[in-house]
PDB file of C-alpha atoms in Angstrom:
ATOM      1  CA  UNK A   1     -12.375  -6.114  14.463  1.00  0.00           C
ATOM      2  CA  UNK A   2     -15.590  -4.765  16.034  1.00  0.00           C
ATOM      3  CA  UNK A   3     -18.270  -7.326  16.580  1.00  0.00           C
ATOM      4  CA  UNK A   4     -19.253  -8.432  13.089  1.00  0.00           C
ATOM      5  CA  UNK A   5     -18.058  -5.651  10.788  1.00  0.00           C
ATOM      6  CA  UNK A   6     -14.573  -5.406   9.305  1.00  0.00           C
ATOM      7  CA  UNK A   7     -13.625  -1.680   8.952  1.00  0.00           C
ATOM      8  CA  UNK A   8     -11.284  -0.696   6.166  1.00  0.00           C
ATOM      9  CA  UNK A   9      -9.634   2.688   6.492  1.00  0.00           C
ATOM     10  CA  UNK A  10      -9.178   4.551   3.252  1.00  0.00           C
ATOM     11  CA  UNK A  11      -6.669   7.168   4.463  1.00  0.00           C
ATOM     12  CA  UNK A  12      -6.733  10.657   2.870  1.00  0.00           C
ATOM     13  CA  UNK A  13      -8.317   9.783  -0.580  1.00  0.00           C
ATOM     14  CA  UNK A  14      -8.807  13.500  -1.153  1.00  0.00           C
ATOM     15  CA  UNK A  15      -5.037  14.037  -1.441  1.00  0.00           C
ATOM     16  CA  UNK A  16      -3.568  10.518  -1.669  1.00  0.00           C
ATOM     17  CA  UNK A  17      -5.600   9.036  -4.448  1.00  0.00           C
ATOM     18  CA  UNK A  18      -3.935  10.255  -7.720  1.00  0.00           C
ATOM     19  CA  UNK A  19      -3.706   6.868  -9.448  1.00  0.00           C
ATOM     20  CA  UNK A  20      -6.943   5.256  -8.442  1.00  0.00           C
ATOM     21  CA  UNK A  21      -5.402   3.395  -5.464  1.00  0.00           C
ATOM     22  CA  UNK A  22      -8.563   3.821  -3.547  1.00  0.00           C
ATOM     23  CA  UNK A  23      -9.566   0.732  -5.520  1.00  0.00           C
ATOM     24  CA  UNK A  24      -7.579  -1.349  -3.089  1.00  0.00           C
ATOM     25  CA  UNK A  25     -10.130  -0.679  -0.318  1.00  0.00           C
ATOM     26  CA  UNK A  26     -12.900  -1.696  -2.651  1.00  0.00           C
ATOM     27  CA  UNK A  27     -11.062  -5.022  -3.464  1.00  0.00           C
ATOM     28  CA  UNK A  28     -10.687  -5.725   0.287  1.00  0.00           C
ATOM     29  CA  UNK A  29     -14.362  -5.078   0.967  1.00  0.00           C
ATOM     30  CA  UNK A  30     -15.541  -7.162  -1.935  1.00  0.00           C
ATOM     31  CA  UNK A  31     -13.374 -10.138  -1.061  1.00  0.00           C
ATOM     32  CA  UNK A  32     -14.672  -9.957   2.494  1.00  0.00           C
ATOM     33  CA  UNK A  33     -18.345  -9.774   1.393  1.00  0.00           C
ATOM     34  CA  UNK A  34     -17.949 -12.688  -1.005  1.00  0.00           C
ATOM     35  CA  UNK A  35     -16.876 -14.764   1.899  1.00  0.00           C
ATOM     36  CA  UNK A  36     -19.857 -13.730   4.060  1.00  0.00           C
ATOM     37  CA  UNK A  37     -18.234 -11.025   6.178  1.00  0.00           C
ATOM     38  CA  UNK A  38     -19.839  -7.633   6.771  1.00  0.00           C
ATOM     39  CA  UNK A  39     -17.358  -4.942   5.735  1.00  0.00           C
ATOM     40  CA  UNK A  40     -17.315  -1.191   5.363  1.00  0.00           C
ATOM     41  CA  UNK A  41     -14.934   1.400   4.083  1.00  0.00           C
ATOM     42  CA  UNK A  42     -14.184   4.313   6.316  1.00  0.00           C
ATOM     43  CA  UNK A  43     -12.983   7.340   4.370  1.00  0.00           C
ATOM     44  CA  UNK A  44     -10.605   9.527   6.414  1.00  0.00           C
ATOM     45  CA  UNK A  45     -10.119  12.940   4.780  1.00  0.00           C
ATOM     46  CA  UNK A  46      -8.164  16.032   5.791  1.00  0.00           C
ATOM     47  CA  UNK A  47     -11.197  17.090   7.763  1.00  0.00           C
ATOM     48  CA  UNK A  48     -10.971  13.986  10.003  1.00  0.00           C
ATOM     49  CA  UNK A  49      -8.614  12.809  12.650  1.00  0.00           C
ATOM     50  CA  UNK A  50      -7.137   9.358  11.888  1.00  0.00           C
ATOM     51  CA  UNK A  51      -8.824   6.727  14.040  1.00  0.00           C
ATOM     52  CA  UNK A  52      -6.484   3.975  15.504  1.00  0.00           C
ATOM     53  CA  UNK A  53      -9.273   1.407  15.929  1.00  0.00           C
ATOM     54  CA  UNK A  54      -9.922   0.311  12.340  1.00  0.00           C
ATOM     55  CA  UNK A  55      -8.968  -3.243  11.216  1.00  0.00           C
ATOM     56  CA  UNK A  56      -6.945  -2.510   8.040  1.00  0.00           C
ATOM     57  CA  UNK A  57      -5.723   0.673   6.355  1.00  0.00           C
ATOM     58  CA  UNK A  58      -4.851   1.632   2.762  1.00  0.00           C
ATOM     59  CA  UNK A  59      -3.101   4.734   1.416  1.00  0.00           C
ATOM     60  CA  UNK A  60      -2.535   5.746  -2.231  1.00  0.00           C
ATOM     61  CA  UNK A  61      -0.196   7.802  -4.374  1.00  0.00           C
ATOM     62  CA  UNK A  62       0.071  11.601  -4.732  1.00  0.00           C
ATOM     63  CA  UNK A  63       2.198  14.515  -6.028  1.00  0.00           C
ATOM     64  CA  UNK A  64       4.605  16.588  -3.953  1.00  0.00           C
ATOM     65  CA  UNK A  65       2.123  19.200  -2.694  1.00  0.00           C
ATOM     66  CA  UNK A  66      -0.412  16.491  -1.638  1.00  0.00           C
ATOM     67  CA  UNK A  67       2.359  14.589   0.109  1.00  0.00           C
ATOM     68  CA  UNK A  68       3.001  17.586   2.226  1.00  0.00           C
ATOM     69  CA  UNK A  69      -0.586  17.828   3.331  1.00  0.00           C
ATOM     70  CA  UNK A  70      -0.712  14.123   4.074  1.00  0.00           C
ATOM     71  CA  UNK A  71       2.487  14.276   6.052  1.00  0.00           C
ATOM     72  CA  UNK A  72       1.326  17.201   8.193  1.00  0.00           C
ATOM     73  CA  UNK A  73      -2.093  15.455   8.786  1.00  0.00           C
ATOM     74  CA  UNK A  74      -0.628  12.083   9.811  1.00  0.00           C
ATOM     75  CA  UNK A  75       1.873  13.886  12.092  1.00  0.00           C
ATOM     76  CA  UNK A  76      -0.951  15.857  13.751  1.00  0.00           C
ATOM     77  CA  UNK A  77      -3.261  12.797  14.045  1.00  0.00           C
ATOM     78  CA  UNK A  78      -1.043   9.733  14.569  1.00  0.00           C
ATOM     79  CA  UNK A  79      -3.849   7.121  14.656  1.00  0.00           C
ATOM     80  CA  UNK A  80      -2.390   5.293  11.774  1.00  0.00           C
ATOM     81  CA  UNK A  81       1.027   4.918  13.504  1.00  0.00           C
ATOM     82  CA  UNK A  82      -0.686   3.682  16.707  1.00  0.00           C
ATOM     83  CA  UNK A  83      -2.761   1.149  14.741  1.00  0.00           C
ATOM     84  CA  UNK A  84       0.334  -0.217  13.137  1.00  0.00           C
ATOM     85  CA  UNK A  85       2.024  -0.392  16.531  1.00  0.00           C
ATOM     86  CA  UNK A  86      -0.713  -2.767  17.684  1.00  0.00           C
ATOM     87  CA  UNK A  87      -0.415  -4.826  14.550  1.00  0.00           C
ATOM     88  CA  UNK A  88      -3.171  -3.593  12.291  1.00  0.00           C
ATOM     89  CA  UNK A  89      -2.185  -4.226   8.620  1.00  0.00           C
ATOM     90  CA  UNK A  90      -1.346  -1.152   6.497  1.00  0.00           C
ATOM     91  CA  UNK A  91      -0.886  -0.974   2.758  1.00  0.00           C
ATOM     92  CA  UNK A  92       1.007   2.069   1.482  1.00  0.00           C
ATOM     93  CA  UNK A  93       1.168   2.789  -2.288  1.00  0.00           C
ATOM     94  CA  UNK A  94       3.870   4.825  -4.075  1.00  0.00           C
ATOM     95  CA  UNK A  95       4.076   8.267  -2.537  1.00  0.00           C
ATOM     96  CA  UNK A  96       2.572   6.825   0.659  1.00  0.00           C
ATOM     97  CA  UNK A  97       5.785   4.931   1.228  1.00  0.00           C
ATOM     98  CA  UNK A  98       7.618   8.253   1.193  1.00  0.00           C
ATOM     99  CA  UNK A  99       5.177   9.931   3.618  1.00  0.00           C
ATOM    100  CA  UNK A 100       5.482   7.025   6.010  1.00  0.00           C
ATOM    101  CA  UNK A 101       9.253   6.984   5.714  1.00  0.00           C
ATOM    102  CA  UNK A 102      11.985   8.920   7.646  1.00  0.00           C
ATOM    103  CA  UNK A 103      12.255  11.683   5.002  1.00  0.00           C
ATOM    104  CA  UNK A 104      11.687  12.280   1.371  1.00  0.00           C
ATOM    105  CA  UNK A 105      13.078  14.931  -1.016  1.00  0.00           C
ATOM    106  CA  UNK A 106      10.740  16.838  -3.254  1.00  0.00           C
ATOM    107  CA  UNK A 107      11.458  17.493  -6.935  1.00  0.00           C
ATOM    108  CA  UNK A 108      12.605  20.964  -5.990  1.00  0.00           C
ATOM    109  CA  UNK A 109      15.242  19.558  -3.603  1.00  0.00           C
ATOM    110  CA  UNK A 110      13.619  20.253  -0.319  1.00  0.00           C
ATOM    111  CA  UNK A 111      13.838  17.504   2.333  1.00  0.00           C
ATOM    112  CA  UNK A 112      10.607  16.797   4.192  1.00  0.00           C
ATOM    113  CA  UNK A 113      10.477  14.654   7.372  1.00  0.00           C
ATOM    114  CA  UNK A 114       8.058  11.804   7.171  1.00  0.00           C
ATOM    115  CA  UNK A 115       6.268   9.934  10.057  1.00  0.00           C
ATOM    116  CA  UNK A 116       8.952   7.183  10.318  1.00  0.00           C
ATOM    117  CA  UNK A 117       6.680   4.106  10.071  1.00  0.00           C
ATOM    118  CA  UNK A 118       9.084   2.811   7.453  1.00  0.00           C
ATOM    119  CA  UNK A 119      12.865   2.908   7.854  1.00  0.00           C
ATOM    120  CA  UNK A 120      13.340   4.342   4.333  1.00  0.00           C
ATOM    121  CA  UNK A 121      14.462   7.560   2.694  1.00  0.00           C
ATOM    122  CA  UNK A 122      13.541   8.789  -0.804  1.00  0.00           C
ATOM    123  CA  UNK A 123      15.292  11.060  -3.251  1.00  0.00           C
ATOM    124  CA  UNK A 124      14.335  12.072  -6.838  1.00  0.00           C
ATOM    125  CA  UNK A 125      16.110  10.048  -9.569  1.00  0.00           C
ATOM    126  CA  UNK A 126      17.348  11.318 -12.952  1.00  0.00           C
ATOM    127  CA  UNK A 127      14.671   9.424 -14.875  1.00  0.00           C
ATOM    128  CA  UNK A 128      11.119   8.496 -14.042  1.00  0.00           C
ATOM    129  CA  UNK A 129      10.179   4.784 -13.762  1.00  0.00           C
ATOM    130  CA  UNK A 130       7.150   4.108 -15.844  1.00  0.00           C
ATOM    131  CA  UNK A 131       5.768   0.767 -16.969  1.00  0.00           C
ATOM    132  CA  UNK A 132       4.846  -2.760 -15.958  1.00  0.00           C
ATOM    133  CA  UNK A 133       6.805  -4.424 -13.159  1.00  0.00           C
ATOM    134  CA  UNK A 134       6.835  -8.069 -12.094  1.00  0.00           C
ATOM    135  CA  UNK A 135       8.510  -9.214  -8.872  1.00  0.00           C
ATOM    136  CA  UNK A 136       9.163 -12.290  -6.741  1.00  0.00           C
ATOM    137  CA  UNK A 137       7.875 -11.724  -3.195  1.00  0.00           C
ATOM    138  CA  UNK A 138      10.219 -12.267  -0.239  1.00  0.00           C
ATOM    139  CA  UNK A 139       7.542 -11.645   2.390  1.00  0.00           C
ATOM    140  CA  UNK A 140       6.392 -14.822   4.216  1.00  0.00           C
ATOM    141  CA  UNK A 141       2.826 -15.754   3.179  1.00  0.00           C
ATOM    142  CA  UNK A 142       3.232 -14.773  -0.458  1.00  0.00           C
ATOM    143  CA  UNK A 143       4.190 -17.317  -3.114  1.00  0.00           C
ATOM    144  CA  UNK A 144       2.932 -15.973  -6.422  1.00  0.00           C
ATOM    145  CA  UNK A 145       4.634 -13.208  -8.474  1.00  0.00           C
ATOM    146  CA  UNK A 146       3.401  -9.693  -7.784  1.00  0.00           C
ATOM    147  CA  UNK A 147       2.526  -7.540 -10.731  1.00  0.00           C
ATOM    148  CA  UNK A 148       1.632  -3.827 -11.100  1.00  0.00           C
ATOM    149  CA  UNK A 149       2.263  -0.575 -12.964  1.00  0.00           C
ATOM    150  CA  UNK A 150       4.950   1.681 -11.614  1.00  0.00           C
ATOM    151  CA  UNK A 151       5.018   5.448 -12.215  1.00  0.00           C
ATOM    152  CA  UNK A 152       7.386   7.237  -9.942  1.00  0.00           C
ATOM    153  CA  UNK A 153      10.555   9.376  -9.935  1.00  0.00           C
ATOM    154  CA  UNK A 154      11.478   8.651  -6.301  1.00  0.00           C
ATOM    155  CA  UNK A 155      14.162   6.294  -5.414  1.00  0.00           C
ATOM    156  CA  UNK A 156      13.617   4.619  -2.038  1.00  0.00           C
ATOM    157  CA  UNK A 157      16.558   3.193   0.087  1.00  0.00           C
ATOM    158  CA  UNK A 158      15.711   0.709   2.752  1.00  0.00           C
ATOM    159  CA  UNK A 159      17.253   1.031   6.282  1.00  0.00           C
ATOM    160  CA  UNK A 160      18.212  -1.700   8.663  1.00  0.00           C
ATOM    161  CA  UNK A 161      14.833  -1.797  10.450  1.00  0.00           C
ATOM    162  CA  UNK A 162      12.890  -2.627   7.255  1.00  0.00           C
ATOM    163  CA  UNK A 163      13.049  -5.258   4.475  1.00  0.00           C
ATOM    164  CA  UNK A 164      12.027  -5.307   0.835  1.00  0.00           C
ATOM    165  CA  UNK A 165       8.701  -6.660  -0.204  1.00  0.00           C
ATOM    166  CA  UNK A 166      10.014  -8.369  -3.284  1.00  0.00           C
ATOM    167  CA  UNK A 167      12.871  -8.844  -5.767  1.00  0.00           C
ATOM    168  CA  UNK A 168      12.375  -7.307  -9.347  1.00  0.00           C
ATOM    169  CA  UNK A 169      12.287  -9.679 -12.277  1.00  0.00           C
ATOM    170  CA  UNK A 170      11.025  -7.147 -14.806  1.00  0.00           C
ATOM    171  CA  UNK A 171      10.793  -3.378 -14.456  1.00  0.00           C
ATOM    172  CA  UNK A 172      12.610  -0.997 -12.019  1.00  0.00           C
ATOM    173  CA  UNK A 173      11.160  -1.319  -8.524  1.00  0.00           C
ATOM    174  CA  UNK A 174      12.155   1.013  -5.760  1.00  0.00           C
ATOM    175  CA  UNK A 175      14.338   2.963  -8.113  1.00  0.00           C
ATOM    176  CA  UNK A 176      17.830   2.940  -6.560  1.00  0.00           C
ATOM    177  CA  UNK A 177      19.245   0.105  -8.645  1.00  0.00           C
ATOM    178  CA  UNK A 178      19.318  -2.584  -6.002  1.00  0.00           C
ATOM    179  CA  UNK A 179      16.789  -4.882  -7.695  1.00  0.00           C
ATOM    180  CA  UNK A 180      14.302  -4.583  -4.890  1.00  0.00           C
ATOM    181  CA  UNK A 181      10.725  -3.459  -4.775  1.00  0.00           C
ATOM    182  CA  UNK A 182       8.579  -2.191  -1.889  1.00  0.00           C
ATOM    183  CA  UNK A 183       9.110  -2.297   1.849  1.00  0.00           C
ATOM    184  CA  UNK A 184       7.875  -4.162   4.887  1.00  0.00           C
ATOM    185  CA  UNK A 185       8.220  -3.199   8.469  1.00  0.00           C
ATOM    186  CA  UNK A 186       6.037  -4.675  11.216  1.00  0.00           C
ATOM    187  CA  UNK A 187       2.423  -4.828  10.043  1.00  0.00           C
ATOM    188  CA  UNK A 188       2.935  -2.269   7.258  1.00  0.00           C
ATOM    189  CA  UNK A 189       3.540  -3.063   3.646  1.00  0.00           C
ATOM    190  CA  UNK A 190       4.546  -0.513   0.960  1.00  0.00           C
ATOM    191  CA  UNK A 191       4.808  -0.966  -2.803  1.00  0.00           C
ATOM    192  CA  UNK A 192       5.248   1.235  -5.878  1.00  0.00           C
ATOM    193  CA  UNK A 193       2.802  -0.992  -7.800  1.00  0.00           C
ATOM    194  CA  UNK A 194      -0.418   0.639  -8.947  1.00  0.00           C
ATOM    195  CA  UNK A 195      -3.184  -1.386 -10.620  1.00  0.00           C
ATOM    196  CA  UNK A 196      -4.831  -1.164  -8.066  1.00  0.00           C
ATOM    197  CA  UNK A 197      -2.194  -3.647  -6.755  1.00  0.00           C
ATOM    198  CA  UNK A 198      -4.808  -5.739  -4.825  1.00  0.00           C
ATOM    199  CA  UNK A 199      -6.919  -6.230  -7.966  1.00  0.00           C
ATOM    200  CA  UNK A 200      -3.913  -7.756  -9.660  1.00  0.00           C
ATOM    201  CA  UNK A 201      -2.567  -9.604  -6.678  1.00  0.00           C
ATOM    202  CA  UNK A 202      -5.301 -11.482  -4.773  1.00  0.00           C
ATOM    203  CA  UNK A 203      -2.847 -13.316  -2.650  1.00  0.00           C
ATOM    204  CA  UNK A 204      -1.558 -10.106  -1.234  1.00  0.00           C
ATOM    205  CA  UNK A 205      -5.154  -8.903  -0.678  1.00  0.00           C
ATOM    206  CA  UNK A 206      -5.914 -12.101   1.259  1.00  0.00           C
ATOM    207  CA  UNK A 207      -2.727 -11.809   3.312  1.00  0.00           C
ATOM    208  CA  UNK A 208      -3.930  -8.378   4.583  1.00  0.00           C
ATOM    209  CA  UNK A 209      -7.354  -9.800   5.267  1.00  0.00           C
ATOM    210  CA  UNK A 210      -6.061 -12.707   7.191  1.00  0.00           C
ATOM    211  CA  UNK A 211      -3.990 -10.420   9.381  1.00  0.00           C
ATOM    212  CA  UNK A 212      -7.023  -8.106   9.856  1.00  0.00           C
ATOM    213  CA  UNK A 213      -9.264 -11.040  10.883  1.00  0.00           C
ATOM    214  CA  UNK A 214      -6.631 -12.841  12.959  1.00  0.00           C
ATOM    215  CA  UNK A 215      -6.934 -16.080  10.916  1.00  0.00           C
ATOM    216  CA  UNK A 216      -4.443 -18.282   9.108  1.00  0.00           C
ATOM    217  CA  UNK A 217      -6.602 -19.150   6.130  1.00  0.00           C
ATOM    218  CA  UNK A 218      -9.573 -17.975   4.128  1.00  0.00           C
ATOM    219  CA  UNK A 219     -11.990 -19.847   1.892  1.00  0.00           C
ATOM    220  CA  UNK A 220     -10.850 -19.682  -1.798  1.00  0.00           C
ATOM    221  CA  UNK A 221     -12.677 -17.503  -4.290  1.00  0.00           C
ATOM    222  CA  UNK A 222     -13.485 -18.689  -7.778  1.00  0.00           C
ATOM    223  CA  UNK A 223     -12.749 -15.581  -9.878  1.00  0.00           C
ATOM    224  CA  UNK A 224     -11.547 -16.567 -13.340  1.00  0.00           C
ATOM    225  CA  UNK A 225     -11.479 -12.997 -14.575  1.00  0.00           C
ATOM    226  CA  UNK A 226      -8.826 -12.203 -11.946  1.00  0.00           C
ATOM    227  CA  UNK A 227      -6.711 -15.143 -13.094  1.00  0.00           C
ATOM    228  CA  UNK A 228      -7.149 -13.992 -16.676  1.00  0.00           C
ATOM    229  CA  UNK A 229      -5.866 -10.540 -15.773  1.00  0.00           C
ATOM    230  CA  UNK A 230      -2.893 -11.967 -14.002  1.00  0.00           C
ATOM    231  CA  UNK A 231      -1.981 -14.182 -16.949  1.00  0.00           C
ATOM    232  CA  UNK A 232      -2.143 -11.166 -19.296  1.00  0.00           C
ATOM    233  CA  UNK A 233      -0.098  -8.948 -17.005  1.00  0.00           C
ATOM    234  CA  UNK A 234       2.535 -11.541 -16.213  1.00  0.00           C
ATOM    235  CA  UNK A 235       3.145 -12.025 -19.977  1.00  0.00           C
ATOM    236  CA  UNK A 236       3.263  -8.337 -20.927  1.00  0.00           C
TER     237      UNK A 236
END
């Protein structure tokens, strides 16, 4: 973190922002500002190299053609990978899991190498997974159920160097029938949950912020509207 400003990297919103997942960066910034921190969002587009010096990074979902563009850009400018290597928290949503994985297969059957931040592989499934999903997190530091909206056809298998984010209690999850959702490897977290996921899961948002700030706790926020949203979604 530079002096007094927390810098939130919104990575490739011009091609990896199909489902409004850029809202995750807004949630992080707002939760910081409500606690008295200065925070700014740094948008990194296809016109920009990816800086490795930011404090936390978020990536969103996309379609096949956009995934290709993102994969090429992150391969050419590996600042995200270097940031993760030094422990900067990264949140990858839906197609971003696939781009950050070892490889993913497009809907036309072509296999594309990813950037290998996650030890995962992704192949198209026969049916698309669409609807609400509720999970029980297995990641240390999370205790509350995670909730989101999934909309993906990819089925992601986790290799030995990564672990799942959560176990599915309702919905599909990562799409390969193993009852798991998302992926965790090092400082990077991936999930198929939209919402944006951090608006629906404040505990996950604060876990990312604590890691970015290098602290073990944050002052609580009184946001009854967020709790109301969670109650509604958990009883869908």
